[in-house]
Amino acid sequence: AAEAAIDQATDLNTMNQAKQDASTLDRAMGTLKQAITDGEATHGTVAYDEADPDKKSTLDNAIKNGQAVTDATNGSNADLTTVKDLSQAIENAQTGLNGNSNLSKAKEQADQHIEQMTNLSDDQKKAAKDKINSAKTSSDVQQAESDADNLGKLNQAISAANSAKSTPNYNEADPDKKKALDDALTEAENAKTSNDPSAVKQATKDLQAAQSGLNGDSNLSKAKEQADQHIEQMTNLSDDQKKAAKDKIN
């Protein structure tokens, strides 16, 4: 179009104006190409990758529209206004990316959640927050938050298991079942400081299973039942004496 305007000029003034218009359009096209390059460069950054889908789509479409004009072979015959508008659309879309803001909000919410985890020690909370604050993606933030939650569950399981050791359900349990809990507790304490999320989850599962497997209450109940039956068979005891003996047993 610019070459045609020069070729069709019938006087110098018209030709000079056509040359000036062509130069202005050329600069605008250069600006558009740079805008496209800058827009494409956001891919792989937090600003783009963590942005809302519609905002990413807005930039992608703006870039495609610009490329439809800048293609040297198949580019459309766009005028100056159109070229400037395309550049501005890309710049606006790039400015509108909210990935950094989204990631910052995700970290802030995760920090607040960590602070509310009553089963974590202060050191464990700090370690979790450090992971969150160094995260580069929202999925990393979610993973750090999940790992902290699982660690809290392990702490809770350890506390419950230690409490169980002072109950009849542990003290009267079969020796192998008591050993299973003791071993699981050792595994859990090691996992707690391992910084290995998979080890934490496995240790929690094993410890809960070992505690559920304790049969001290059942053993004691059976012993009481057998003792009651034995008392009932003592023919030399009066009914009151049998009742008093059973009360001691139960």
Protein backbone atom coordinates (compact mmCIF):
# COMPACT_ATOMS: atom_id res chain seq x y z
CA ALA A 1 0.00 0.00 0.00
CA ALA A 2 2.84 2.42 0.82
CA GLU A 3 4.66 1.66 -2.44
CA ALA A 4 1.44 2.04 -4.38
CA ALA A 5 0.82 5.48 -2.85
CA ILE A 6 4.29 6.62 -3.94
CA ASP A 7 3.88 5.19 -7.41
CA GLN A 8 0.52 6.90 -7.82
CA ALA A 9 1.78 10.30 -6.69
CA THR A 10 1.34 12.99 -9.36
CA ASP A 11 3.53 15.62 -7.74
CA LEU A 12 6.43 15.95 -5.33
CA ASN A 13 4.31 17.04 -2.39
CA THR A 14 2.08 14.02 -2.73
CA MET A 15 5.10 11.76 -3.16
CA ASN A 16 6.85 13.21 -0.11
CA GLN A 17 3.71 12.82 1.96
CA ALA A 18 3.42 9.21 0.82
CA LYS A 19 7.04 8.60 1.81
CA GLN A 20 6.46 10.19 5.21
CA ASP A 21 3.32 8.11 5.77
CA ALA A 22 5.24 5.00 4.77
CA SER A 23 8.03 5.84 7.21
CA THR A 24 5.54 6.42 10.02
CA LEU A 25 3.81 3.12 9.27
CA ASP A 26 7.18 1.36 9.17
CA ARG A 27 8.04 2.62 12.63
CA ALA A 28 4.61 1.59 13.89
CA MET A 29 5.13 -1.89 12.44
CA GLY A 30 8.47 -2.07 14.25
CA THR A 31 6.72 -1.13 17.47
CA LEU A 32 4.10 -3.82 16.86
CA LYS A 33 6.75 -6.47 16.25
CA GLN A 34 8.48 -5.50 19.47
CA ALA A 35 5.17 -5.66 21.32
CA ILE A 36 4.64 -9.17 19.96
CA THR A 37 8.14 -10.21 21.07
CA ASP A 38 7.58 -8.74 24.54
CA GLY A 39 4.20 -10.42 24.81
CA GLU A 40 5.58 -13.82 23.84
CA ALA A 41 8.41 -13.36 26.35
CA THR A 42 5.87 -13.43 29.20
CA HIS A 43 5.23 -17.11 28.52
CA GLY A 44 7.03 -19.11 31.17
CA THR A 45 6.96 -16.25 33.68
CA VAL A 46 4.92 -16.08 36.87
CA ALA A 47 3.05 -13.07 35.49
CA TYR A 48 1.65 -15.18 32.64
CA ASP A 49 1.67 -18.74 33.96
CA GLU A 50 -0.19 -17.89 37.17
CA ALA A 51 -2.59 -15.41 35.56
CA ASP A 52 -6.34 -15.97 35.22
CA PRO A 53 -7.17 -18.02 32.11
CA ASP A 54 -9.14 -15.19 30.51
CA LYS A 55 -6.25 -12.76 30.93
CA LYS A 56 -3.82 -15.22 29.36
CA SER A 57 -6.25 -15.75 26.50
CA THR A 58 -6.59 -12.00 25.98
CA LEU A 59 -2.83 -11.66 25.53
CA ASP A 60 -2.57 -14.72 23.28
CA ASN A 61 -5.32 -13.42 21.02
CA ALA A 62 -3.78 -9.96 20.89
CA ILE A 63 -0.46 -11.48 19.84
CA LYS A 64 -2.13 -13.57 17.13
CA ASN A 65 -3.93 -10.52 15.79
CA GLY A 66 -0.64 -8.65 15.64
CA GLN A 67 1.12 -11.53 13.91
CA ALA A 68 -1.59 -11.57 11.26
CA VAL A 69 -0.41 -8.10 10.26
CA THR A 70 3.35 -8.45 10.68
CA ASP A 71 3.69 -11.62 8.59
CA ALA A 72 5.95 -10.46 5.72
CA THR A 73 4.34 -12.79 3.20
CA ASN A 74 0.74 -13.10 4.25
CA GLY A 75 0.28 -10.01 6.40
CA SER A 76 -2.83 -7.94 5.81
CA ASN A 77 -2.78 -4.39 4.46
CA ALA A 78 -3.31 -2.68 7.81
CA ASP A 79 -3.33 1.09 8.11
CA LEU A 80 -1.50 3.11 10.74
CA THR A 81 -4.43 3.31 13.14
CA THR A 82 -4.97 -0.45 13.01
CA VAL A 83 -1.28 -1.16 13.62
CA LYS A 84 -1.17 1.20 16.60
CA ASP A 85 -4.34 -0.32 18.02
CA LEU A 86 -2.87 -3.81 17.73
CA SER A 87 0.28 -2.73 19.58
CA GLN A 88 -1.77 -1.08 22.28
CA ALA A 89 -3.95 -4.19 22.66
CA ILE A 90 -0.88 -6.34 23.29
CA GLU A 91 0.57 -3.87 25.77
CA ASN A 92 -2.74 -3.59 27.62
CA ALA A 93 -3.13 -7.37 27.75
CA GLN A 94 0.41 -7.76 29.04
CA THR A 95 -0.16 -5.13 31.71
CA GLY A 96 -3.39 -6.89 32.66
CA LEU A 97 -1.67 -10.18 33.52
CA ASN A 98 -2.22 -10.89 37.21
CA GLY A 99 -0.05 -13.94 37.80
CA ASN A 100 2.21 -12.23 40.32
CA SER A 101 -0.79 -11.02 42.27
CA ASN A 102 -2.43 -14.45 42.18
CA LEU A 103 0.71 -16.17 43.45
CA SER A 104 1.14 -13.60 46.18
CA LYS A 105 -2.44 -14.13 47.35
CA ALA A 106 -2.00 -17.91 47.30
CA LYS A 107 1.11 -17.60 49.48
CA GLU A 108 -0.64 -15.26 51.91
CA GLN A 109 -3.60 -17.62 52.30
CA ALA A 110 -1.31 -20.61 52.74
CA ASP A 111 0.70 -18.78 55.41
CA GLN A 112 -2.50 -18.05 57.30
CA HIS A 113 -3.54 -21.70 57.04
CA ILE A 114 -0.15 -22.85 58.33
CA GLU A 115 -0.43 -20.49 61.29
CA GLN A 116 -3.72 -22.13 62.26
CA MET A 117 -2.28 -25.66 62.24
CA THR A 118 -2.22 -26.35 65.98
CA ASN A 119 -0.49 -29.71 65.51
CA LEU A 120 2.69 -28.10 64.16
CA SER A 121 5.53 -26.76 66.28
CA ASP A 122 6.80 -23.23 65.72
CA ASP A 123 9.86 -24.58 63.91
CA GLN A 124 7.69 -26.75 61.67
CA LYS A 125 5.47 -23.78 60.87
CA LYS A 126 8.49 -21.68 59.98
CA ALA A 127 9.89 -24.40 57.70
CA ALA A 128 6.53 -24.74 55.95
CA LYS A 129 6.24 -20.99 55.45
CA ASP A 130 9.77 -20.84 54.05
CA LYS A 131 8.80 -23.42 51.43
CA ILE A 132 5.65 -21.49 50.60
CA ASN A 133 7.43 -18.16 50.26
CA SER A 134 10.09 -19.62 47.95
CA ALA A 135 7.48 -21.33 45.74
CA LYS A 136 7.45 -20.28 42.08
CA THR A 137 3.99 -21.62 41.23
CA SER A 138 0.63 -21.94 42.94
CA SER A 139 0.91 -25.73 42.67
CA ASP A 140 4.17 -25.54 44.63
CA VAL A 141 2.35 -23.48 47.26
CA GLN A 142 -0.43 -26.06 47.46
CA GLN A 143 2.10 -28.88 47.76
CA ALA A 144 3.96 -27.14 50.60
CA GLU A 145 0.64 -26.52 52.35
CA SER A 146 -0.39 -30.16 51.90
CA ASP A 147 2.97 -31.39 53.20
CA ALA A 148 2.57 -29.24 56.30
CA ASP A 149 -0.93 -30.56 56.85
CA ASN A 150 0.34 -34.15 56.60
CA LEU A 151 3.13 -33.39 59.03
CA GLY A 152 0.54 -32.07 61.47
CA LYS A 153 -1.40 -35.31 61.10
CA LEU A 154 1.77 -37.26 61.90
CA ASN A 155 2.37 -35.17 65.01
CA GLN A 156 -1.20 -35.87 66.08
CA ALA A 157 -0.77 -39.59 65.46
CA ILE A 158 2.44 -39.63 67.51
CA SER A 159 0.72 -37.85 70.39
CA ALA A 160 -2.22 -40.25 70.28
CA ALA A 161 0.08 -43.28 70.18
CA ASN A 162 2.13 -42.05 73.14
CA SER A 163 -1.07 -41.50 75.09
CA ALA A 164 -2.21 -45.00 74.18
CA LYS A 165 0.91 -46.47 75.78
CA SER A 166 -0.41 -45.52 79.23
CA THR A 167 -3.76 -47.24 78.71
CA PRO A 168 -4.88 -50.85 79.28
CA ASN A 169 -5.37 -51.18 75.53
CA TYR A 170 -1.55 -51.08 75.23
CA ASN A 171 -0.47 -52.53 78.56
CA GLU A 172 -2.71 -55.59 78.23
CA ALA A 173 -2.12 -56.07 74.49
CA ASP A 174 -0.33 -59.06 72.98
CA PRO A 175 3.48 -58.55 73.00
CA ASP A 176 3.71 -58.51 69.20
CA LYS A 177 1.07 -55.82 68.97
CA LYS A 178 2.82 -53.68 71.57
CA LYS A 179 6.06 -54.09 69.65
CA ALA A 180 4.31 -53.09 66.43
CA LEU A 181 3.24 -49.80 68.02
CA ASP A 182 6.69 -49.18 69.50
CA ASP A 183 8.34 -49.78 66.12
CA ALA A 184 5.81 -47.57 64.34
CA LEU A 185 6.46 -44.80 66.86
CA THR A 186 10.19 -44.97 66.17
CA GLU A 187 9.51 -44.85 62.45
CA ALA A 188 7.20 -41.87 62.95
CA GLU A 189 9.76 -39.91 64.98
CA ASN A 190 12.35 -40.47 62.26
CA ALA A 191 9.91 -39.47 59.51
CA LYS A 192 8.99 -36.29 61.38
CA THR A 193 12.47 -34.87 60.84
CA SER A 194 13.16 -36.52 57.48
CA ASN A 195 11.80 -33.70 55.31
CA ASP A 196 10.37 -36.50 53.15
CA PRO A 197 6.62 -36.03 52.51
CA SER A 198 6.14 -39.62 51.37
CA ALA A 199 7.84 -40.95 54.52
CA VAL A 200 5.59 -38.73 56.64
CA LYS A 201 2.42 -40.08 55.03
CA GLN A 202 3.57 -43.70 55.29
CA ALA A 203 4.64 -43.33 58.92
CA THR A 204 1.28 -41.81 59.82
CA LYS A 205 -0.56 -44.66 58.14
CA ASP A 206 1.60 -47.31 59.83
CA LEU A 207 1.31 -45.71 63.26
CA GLN A 208 -2.46 -45.38 63.07
CA ALA A 209 -2.72 -49.00 61.93
CA ALA A 210 -0.51 -50.19 64.79
CA GLN A 211 -2.57 -48.29 67.35
CA SER A 212 -5.80 -49.66 65.88
CA GLY A 213 -4.29 -53.13 66.15
CA LEU A 214 -3.81 -52.96 69.91
CA ASN A 215 -6.01 -55.53 71.63
CA GLY A 216 -5.45 -54.81 75.31
CA ASP A 217 -9.05 -53.75 75.93
CA SER A 218 -10.25 -56.90 74.26
CA ASN A 219 -7.83 -59.07 76.23
CA LEU A 220 -8.85 -57.46 79.51
CA SER A 221 -12.52 -57.86 78.69
CA LYS A 222 -12.04 -61.55 77.96
CA ALA A 223 -10.07 -62.01 81.18
CA LYS A 224 -12.84 -60.36 83.19
CA GLU A 225 -15.46 -62.47 81.50
CA GLN A 226 -13.55 -65.67 82.26
CA ALA A 227 -12.99 -64.57 85.84
CA ASP A 228 -16.71 -63.83 86.26
CA GLN A 229 -17.54 -67.31 85.00
CA HIS A 230 -15.00 -68.81 87.40
CA ILE A 231 -16.49 -66.89 90.34
CA GLU A 232 -19.96 -68.05 89.36
CA GLN A 233 -18.78 -71.66 89.59
CA MET A 234 -17.45 -71.27 93.16
CA THR A 235 -20.10 -73.17 95.08
CA ASN A 236 -18.72 -72.26 98.50
CA LEU A 237 -19.37 -68.53 98.04
CA SER A 238 -22.62 -66.86 98.92
CA ASP A 239 -24.38 -64.72 96.34
CA ASP A 240 -23.21 -61.57 98.10
CA GLN A 241 -19.62 -62.81 98.17
CA LYS A 242 -19.80 -63.65 94.46
CA LYS A 243 -21.19 -60.20 93.72
CA ALA A 244 -18.43 -58.50 95.75
CA ALA A 245 -15.77 -60.52 93.94
CA LYS A 246 -17.24 -59.70 90.54
CA ASP A 247 -17.38 -55.99 91.43
CA LYS A 248 -13.64 -56.06 92.12
CA ILE A 249 -12.99 -57.80 88.83
CA ASN A 250 -15.12 -55.42 86.82
